[in-house]
Short mmCIF file of N, CA and C in Angstrom, two decimals:
data_model
loop_
_atom_site.label_atom_id
_atom_site.label_comp_id
_atom_site.label_asym_id
_atom_site.label_seq_id
_atom_site.Cartn_x
_atom_site.Cartn_y
_atom_site.Cartn_z
N MET A 1 -74.60 142.04 -116.08
CA MET A 1 -75.00 142.25 -117.45
C MET A 1 -76.50 142.53 -117.51
N LYS A 2 -76.86 143.53 -118.27
CA LYS A 2 -78.27 143.92 -118.41
C LYS A 2 -78.67 143.76 -119.88
N ILE A 3 -79.81 143.11 -120.11
CA ILE A 3 -80.39 143.03 -121.46
C ILE A 3 -81.24 144.27 -121.65
N THR A 4 -80.96 145.02 -122.73
CA THR A 4 -81.67 146.28 -122.97
C THR A 4 -82.70 146.18 -124.09
N THR A 5 -82.58 145.19 -124.96
CA THR A 5 -83.56 144.94 -126.03
C THR A 5 -83.61 143.45 -126.27
N PHE A 6 -84.82 142.94 -126.52
CA PHE A 6 -84.99 141.51 -126.78
C PHE A 6 -86.21 141.36 -127.67
N ASN A 7 -85.98 141.05 -128.95
CA ASN A 7 -87.10 140.92 -129.88
C ASN A 7 -86.72 140.05 -131.07
N PRO A 8 -87.71 139.61 -131.85
CA PRO A 8 -87.40 138.79 -133.02
C PRO A 8 -86.69 139.58 -134.12
N GLN A 9 -85.91 138.85 -134.90
CA GLN A 9 -85.18 139.43 -136.03
C GLN A 9 -85.18 138.42 -137.16
N ILE A 10 -85.32 138.90 -138.38
CA ILE A 10 -85.23 138.05 -139.56
C ILE A 10 -84.06 138.54 -140.39
N VAL A 11 -83.16 137.62 -140.73
CA VAL A 11 -82.02 137.92 -141.60
C VAL A 11 -82.34 137.32 -142.96
N THR A 12 -82.25 138.16 -144.00
CA THR A 12 -82.69 137.75 -145.33
C THR A 12 -81.83 138.39 -146.41
N LYS A 13 -81.92 137.84 -147.61
CA LYS A 13 -81.24 138.45 -148.76
C LYS A 13 -82.14 139.48 -149.43
N ASN A 14 -83.46 139.44 -149.15
CA ASN A 14 -84.42 140.33 -149.79
C ASN A 14 -85.45 140.80 -148.77
N ALA A 15 -85.25 141.99 -148.23
CA ALA A 15 -86.09 142.49 -147.15
C ALA A 15 -87.44 143.02 -147.60
N GLU A 16 -87.53 143.54 -148.81
CA GLU A 16 -88.76 144.25 -149.21
C GLU A 16 -90.04 143.43 -149.07
N PRO A 17 -90.10 142.15 -149.51
CA PRO A 17 -91.34 141.39 -149.31
C PRO A 17 -91.70 141.21 -147.84
N LEU A 18 -90.70 141.05 -146.99
CA LEU A 18 -90.97 140.91 -145.55
C LEU A 18 -91.45 142.22 -144.95
N ILE A 19 -90.83 143.33 -145.36
CA ILE A 19 -91.26 144.64 -144.87
C ILE A 19 -92.72 144.87 -145.26
N LYS A 20 -93.05 144.57 -146.50
CA LYS A 20 -94.43 144.74 -146.98
C LYS A 20 -95.41 143.88 -146.16
N LEU A 21 -95.05 142.63 -145.93
CA LEU A 21 -95.91 141.74 -145.14
C LEU A 21 -96.15 142.31 -143.76
N PHE A 22 -95.09 142.73 -143.08
CA PHE A 22 -95.26 143.21 -141.71
C PHE A 22 -95.92 144.59 -141.66
N GLU A 23 -95.78 145.39 -142.70
CA GLU A 23 -96.56 146.63 -142.78
C GLU A 23 -98.05 146.32 -142.89
N GLU A 24 -98.39 145.29 -143.66
CA GLU A 24 -99.79 144.87 -143.76
C GLU A 24 -100.31 144.33 -142.43
N LEU A 25 -99.41 143.82 -141.59
CA LEU A 25 -99.78 143.33 -140.27
C LEU A 25 -99.79 144.44 -139.21
N GLY A 26 -99.52 145.67 -139.63
CA GLY A 26 -99.62 146.81 -138.72
C GLY A 26 -98.30 147.37 -138.21
N PHE A 27 -97.18 146.84 -138.69
CA PHE A 27 -95.88 147.37 -138.27
C PHE A 27 -95.50 148.56 -139.13
N GLU A 28 -94.77 149.49 -138.55
CA GLU A 28 -94.26 150.66 -139.28
C GLU A 28 -92.75 150.68 -139.18
N ARG A 29 -92.11 151.17 -140.25
CA ARG A 29 -90.66 151.34 -140.24
C ARG A 29 -90.30 152.46 -139.26
N ARG A 30 -89.36 152.17 -138.38
CA ARG A 30 -88.94 153.15 -137.38
C ARG A 30 -87.54 153.68 -137.64
N HIS A 31 -86.68 152.81 -138.18
CA HIS A 31 -85.27 153.16 -138.32
C HIS A 31 -84.67 152.28 -139.41
N LYS A 32 -83.73 152.85 -140.16
CA LYS A 32 -83.01 152.08 -141.19
C LYS A 32 -81.56 152.51 -141.18
N GLN A 33 -80.66 151.52 -141.20
CA GLN A 33 -79.23 151.80 -141.26
C GLN A 33 -78.63 150.94 -142.37
N ASP A 34 -77.92 151.59 -143.28
CA ASP A 34 -77.31 150.90 -144.42
C ASP A 34 -75.81 150.71 -144.22
N GLY A 35 -75.26 149.70 -144.91
CA GLY A 35 -73.82 149.53 -144.99
C GLY A 35 -73.13 149.11 -143.71
N ILE A 36 -73.71 148.20 -142.97
CA ILE A 36 -73.13 147.76 -141.71
C ILE A 36 -72.17 146.59 -141.99
N GLY A 37 -70.94 146.71 -141.54
CA GLY A 37 -69.98 145.61 -141.57
C GLY A 37 -69.55 145.17 -142.95
N ASP A 38 -68.80 144.07 -142.97
CA ASP A 38 -68.25 143.51 -144.20
C ASP A 38 -69.30 142.86 -145.09
N TYR A 39 -70.45 142.57 -144.56
CA TYR A 39 -71.48 141.87 -145.31
C TYR A 39 -72.52 142.81 -145.89
N ASP A 40 -72.25 144.09 -145.91
CA ASP A 40 -73.16 145.10 -146.45
C ASP A 40 -74.58 144.88 -145.94
N VAL A 41 -74.74 144.93 -144.64
CA VAL A 41 -76.03 144.71 -143.99
C VAL A 41 -76.84 146.00 -143.99
N THR A 42 -78.13 145.86 -144.30
CA THR A 42 -79.10 146.94 -144.10
C THR A 42 -80.04 146.49 -143.00
N ALA A 43 -80.15 147.30 -141.95
CA ALA A 43 -80.98 146.95 -140.80
C ALA A 43 -82.22 147.83 -140.78
N ILE A 44 -83.39 147.20 -140.70
CA ILE A 44 -84.67 147.90 -140.64
C ILE A 44 -85.34 147.53 -139.31
N ARG A 45 -85.69 148.53 -138.53
CA ARG A 45 -86.39 148.31 -137.26
C ARG A 45 -87.84 148.70 -137.45
N MET A 46 -88.74 147.82 -137.03
CA MET A 46 -90.17 148.06 -137.18
C MET A 46 -90.85 147.94 -135.81
N LYS A 47 -92.00 148.61 -135.70
CA LYS A 47 -92.76 148.59 -134.44
C LYS A 47 -94.24 148.64 -134.77
N ASP A 48 -95.05 147.93 -133.98
CA ASP A 48 -96.49 148.01 -134.18
C ASP A 48 -97.14 148.85 -133.08
N ALA A 49 -98.44 149.04 -133.18
CA ALA A 49 -99.16 149.91 -132.25
C ALA A 49 -99.15 149.37 -130.81
N ASN A 50 -98.92 148.07 -130.64
CA ASN A 50 -98.86 147.48 -129.31
C ASN A 50 -97.48 147.58 -128.68
N GLY A 51 -96.52 148.14 -129.41
CA GLY A 51 -95.17 148.29 -128.88
C GLY A 51 -94.24 147.12 -129.17
N PHE A 52 -94.69 146.18 -130.02
CA PHE A 52 -93.84 145.05 -130.38
C PHE A 52 -92.85 145.49 -131.44
N TYR A 53 -91.60 145.05 -131.30
CA TYR A 53 -90.55 145.37 -132.26
C TYR A 53 -90.20 144.15 -133.09
N LEU A 54 -89.77 144.40 -134.32
CA LEU A 54 -89.25 143.39 -135.23
C LEU A 54 -88.11 144.03 -135.98
N ASP A 55 -87.00 143.31 -136.09
CA ASP A 55 -85.88 143.77 -136.91
C ASP A 55 -85.77 142.88 -138.13
N ILE A 56 -85.54 143.50 -139.26
CA ILE A 56 -85.29 142.78 -140.51
C ILE A 56 -83.93 143.25 -141.00
N SER A 57 -83.02 142.30 -141.20
CA SER A 57 -81.68 142.62 -141.68
C SER A 57 -81.48 142.00 -143.05
N GLN A 58 -81.20 142.85 -144.02
CA GLN A 58 -80.90 142.37 -145.37
C GLN A 58 -79.39 142.27 -145.50
N VAL A 59 -78.91 141.08 -145.89
CA VAL A 59 -77.47 140.84 -145.99
C VAL A 59 -77.09 140.48 -147.42
N ASP A 60 -75.91 140.88 -147.78
CA ASP A 60 -75.33 140.48 -149.07
C ASP A 60 -74.34 139.36 -148.77
N ALA A 61 -74.89 138.21 -148.38
CA ALA A 61 -74.08 137.05 -148.01
C ALA A 61 -74.76 135.80 -148.55
N ASP A 62 -74.02 134.75 -148.66
CA ASP A 62 -74.54 133.50 -149.20
C ASP A 62 -75.23 132.71 -148.09
N ILE A 63 -76.47 133.08 -147.79
CA ILE A 63 -77.25 132.32 -146.82
C ILE A 63 -78.26 131.48 -147.61
N PRO A 64 -78.45 130.22 -147.23
CA PRO A 64 -79.32 129.33 -148.01
C PRO A 64 -80.81 129.66 -147.87
N HIS A 65 -81.18 130.34 -146.79
CA HIS A 65 -82.57 130.69 -146.53
C HIS A 65 -82.60 131.78 -145.46
N ASP A 66 -83.77 132.36 -145.24
CA ASP A 66 -83.90 133.36 -144.18
C ASP A 66 -83.57 132.73 -142.84
N ILE A 67 -83.01 133.53 -141.95
CA ILE A 67 -82.68 133.08 -140.60
C ILE A 67 -83.55 133.87 -139.62
N VAL A 68 -84.30 133.16 -138.81
CA VAL A 68 -85.08 133.80 -137.76
C VAL A 68 -84.25 133.74 -136.50
N SER A 69 -84.06 134.89 -135.88
CA SER A 69 -83.21 134.95 -134.70
C SER A 69 -83.84 135.84 -133.64
N ILE A 70 -83.14 135.94 -132.53
CA ILE A 70 -83.51 136.85 -131.46
C ILE A 70 -82.47 137.95 -131.43
N ARG A 71 -82.90 139.19 -131.49
CA ARG A 71 -82.00 140.31 -131.30
C ARG A 71 -81.90 140.55 -129.80
N MET A 72 -80.68 140.54 -129.29
CA MET A 72 -80.48 140.76 -127.87
C MET A 72 -79.40 141.83 -127.69
N ASN A 73 -79.83 143.02 -127.29
CA ASN A 73 -78.88 144.08 -126.95
C ASN A 73 -78.52 143.94 -125.48
N THR A 74 -77.26 144.21 -125.19
CA THR A 74 -76.79 144.11 -123.82
C THR A 74 -75.85 145.28 -123.50
N ASP A 75 -75.68 145.53 -122.24
CA ASP A 75 -74.75 146.59 -121.84
C ASP A 75 -73.33 146.05 -121.63
N ASP A 76 -73.14 144.72 -121.74
CA ASP A 76 -71.82 144.12 -121.57
C ASP A 76 -71.65 143.00 -122.60
N PHE A 77 -71.19 143.39 -123.78
CA PHE A 77 -71.06 142.47 -124.91
C PHE A 77 -70.18 141.27 -124.54
N GLU A 78 -69.01 141.52 -123.97
CA GLU A 78 -68.07 140.44 -123.69
C GLU A 78 -68.64 139.42 -122.71
N LYS A 79 -69.31 139.88 -121.68
CA LYS A 79 -69.89 138.96 -120.70
C LYS A 79 -70.99 138.11 -121.34
N ALA A 80 -71.87 138.73 -122.13
CA ALA A 80 -72.93 137.99 -122.80
C ALA A 80 -72.35 137.02 -123.82
N TYR A 81 -71.34 137.47 -124.57
CA TYR A 81 -70.67 136.64 -125.56
C TYR A 81 -70.08 135.39 -124.90
N ASP A 82 -69.34 135.59 -123.83
CA ASP A 82 -68.72 134.47 -123.11
C ASP A 82 -69.77 133.51 -122.58
N MET A 83 -70.89 134.04 -122.07
CA MET A 83 -71.95 133.19 -121.55
C MET A 83 -72.55 132.32 -122.66
N LEU A 84 -72.79 132.93 -123.83
CA LEU A 84 -73.33 132.16 -124.95
C LEU A 84 -72.33 131.09 -125.42
N ILE A 85 -71.05 131.43 -125.48
CA ILE A 85 -70.02 130.45 -125.84
C ILE A 85 -70.03 129.28 -124.85
N GLU A 86 -70.14 129.58 -123.55
CA GLU A 86 -70.18 128.54 -122.52
C GLU A 86 -71.37 127.61 -122.70
N HIS A 87 -72.44 128.13 -123.32
CA HIS A 87 -73.64 127.33 -123.56
C HIS A 87 -73.64 126.69 -124.94
N GLY A 88 -72.48 126.67 -125.59
CA GLY A 88 -72.33 125.95 -126.86
C GLY A 88 -72.61 126.74 -128.11
N PHE A 89 -72.85 128.05 -128.00
CA PHE A 89 -73.08 128.87 -129.19
C PHE A 89 -71.76 129.09 -129.93
N LYS A 90 -71.86 129.26 -131.25
CA LYS A 90 -70.70 129.56 -132.09
C LYS A 90 -70.98 130.87 -132.82
N ASN A 91 -69.95 131.70 -132.92
CA ASN A 91 -70.04 132.96 -133.64
C ASN A 91 -69.84 132.67 -135.12
N ILE A 92 -70.80 133.04 -135.98
CA ILE A 92 -70.66 132.74 -137.40
C ILE A 92 -69.53 133.53 -138.05
N TYR A 93 -69.03 134.55 -137.38
CA TYR A 93 -67.93 135.37 -137.90
C TYR A 93 -66.58 134.92 -137.33
N GLY A 94 -66.51 133.75 -136.74
CA GLY A 94 -65.27 133.32 -136.09
C GLY A 94 -65.16 133.97 -134.73
N ASP A 95 -64.03 134.59 -134.46
CA ASP A 95 -63.83 135.23 -133.15
C ASP A 95 -64.00 136.74 -133.19
N ARG A 96 -64.61 137.28 -134.24
CA ARG A 96 -64.69 138.73 -134.33
C ARG A 96 -66.14 139.20 -134.25
N SER A 97 -66.28 140.47 -133.92
CA SER A 97 -67.59 141.11 -133.94
C SER A 97 -67.65 142.03 -135.15
N ILE A 98 -68.85 142.42 -135.51
CA ILE A 98 -69.07 143.31 -136.65
C ILE A 98 -69.31 144.72 -136.10
N PRO A 99 -68.42 145.65 -136.42
CA PRO A 99 -68.59 147.01 -135.91
C PRO A 99 -69.44 147.88 -136.84
N SER A 100 -70.12 148.84 -136.27
CA SER A 100 -70.78 149.91 -137.02
C SER A 100 -70.47 151.20 -136.28
N LYS A 101 -71.02 152.31 -136.77
CA LYS A 101 -70.79 153.59 -136.10
C LYS A 101 -71.35 153.62 -134.69
N SER A 102 -72.43 152.85 -134.46
CA SER A 102 -73.12 152.96 -133.18
C SER A 102 -73.20 151.66 -132.38
N ALA A 103 -72.63 150.55 -132.90
CA ALA A 103 -72.77 149.28 -132.18
C ALA A 103 -71.73 148.27 -132.66
N LYS A 104 -71.67 147.17 -131.92
CA LYS A 104 -70.94 145.99 -132.39
C LYS A 104 -71.86 144.81 -132.19
N SER A 105 -71.69 143.79 -133.06
CA SER A 105 -72.60 142.65 -132.99
C SER A 105 -71.89 141.37 -133.40
N ALA A 106 -72.51 140.26 -133.04
CA ALA A 106 -72.06 138.94 -133.45
C ALA A 106 -73.29 138.04 -133.55
N MET A 107 -73.42 137.33 -134.66
CA MET A 107 -74.52 136.38 -134.82
C MET A 107 -74.08 135.05 -134.23
N MET A 108 -74.73 134.66 -133.16
CA MET A 108 -74.38 133.46 -132.41
C MET A 108 -75.40 132.36 -132.70
N ILE A 109 -74.91 131.17 -133.07
CA ILE A 109 -75.78 130.05 -133.41
C ILE A 109 -75.61 128.95 -132.36
N SER A 110 -76.74 128.46 -131.85
CA SER A 110 -76.70 127.39 -130.85
C SER A 110 -76.42 126.05 -131.54
N SER A 111 -76.11 125.05 -130.74
CA SER A 111 -75.85 123.71 -131.28
C SER A 111 -77.11 123.11 -131.90
N THR A 112 -78.28 123.58 -131.50
CA THR A 112 -79.54 123.08 -132.07
C THR A 112 -80.04 123.93 -133.23
N GLY A 113 -79.34 125.05 -133.51
CA GLY A 113 -79.65 125.82 -134.71
C GLY A 113 -80.34 127.15 -134.53
N PHE A 114 -80.73 127.53 -133.32
CA PHE A 114 -81.37 128.84 -133.22
C PHE A 114 -80.31 129.92 -133.05
N ALA A 115 -80.65 131.13 -133.46
CA ALA A 115 -79.66 132.21 -133.52
C ALA A 115 -80.01 133.33 -132.55
N VAL A 116 -78.96 133.94 -132.01
CA VAL A 116 -79.07 135.14 -131.20
C VAL A 116 -78.13 136.16 -131.82
N ASN A 117 -78.67 137.30 -132.24
CA ASN A 117 -77.83 138.39 -132.73
C ASN A 117 -77.50 139.25 -131.53
N LEU A 118 -76.29 139.08 -131.03
CA LEU A 118 -75.85 139.80 -129.84
C LEU A 118 -75.32 141.17 -130.24
N ILE A 119 -75.82 142.21 -129.59
CA ILE A 119 -75.48 143.59 -129.95
C ILE A 119 -75.21 144.40 -128.69
N GLN A 120 -74.22 145.28 -128.77
CA GLN A 120 -74.03 146.30 -127.74
C GLN A 120 -73.90 147.64 -128.45
N HIS A 121 -74.74 148.58 -128.06
CA HIS A 121 -74.64 149.93 -128.62
C HIS A 121 -73.46 150.64 -128.00
N ILE A 122 -72.77 151.42 -128.82
CA ILE A 122 -71.63 152.19 -128.38
C ILE A 122 -72.13 153.58 -128.04
N LYS A 123 -71.88 153.98 -126.81
CA LYS A 123 -72.33 155.29 -126.37
C LYS A 123 -71.25 156.31 -126.65
N ASN A 124 -71.60 157.34 -127.41
CA ASN A 124 -70.66 158.42 -127.69
C ASN A 124 -70.85 159.52 -126.66
N ASP A 125 -69.87 159.67 -125.80
CA ASP A 125 -69.98 160.68 -124.73
C ASP A 125 -69.70 162.06 -125.24
#
């Protein structure tokens, strides 16, 4: 299994104030994808001049507060998923992943409360 991306991610109900804050800190919007999965997720990818990435995901879900997580893309979703399960992580979606046109993902929460958004991009040959 190879990790292809590893960076911070914030999951929120209201992305605009966070986007504005990080733009003031020197980040620029690089990519935006709307309408991901059953939770109507909007994903915003940002990058600063030093090459640091930040993802902000706006969700239409009943979350009590923003969730700070690690975005981890991998080339083998199932292997990474099983490894996280073995280490006590739970998938907040039960046993399913969230599909999009270009990826599948699962938000995995550890027993101590930190989150890993596990993602594998789907390559269209």
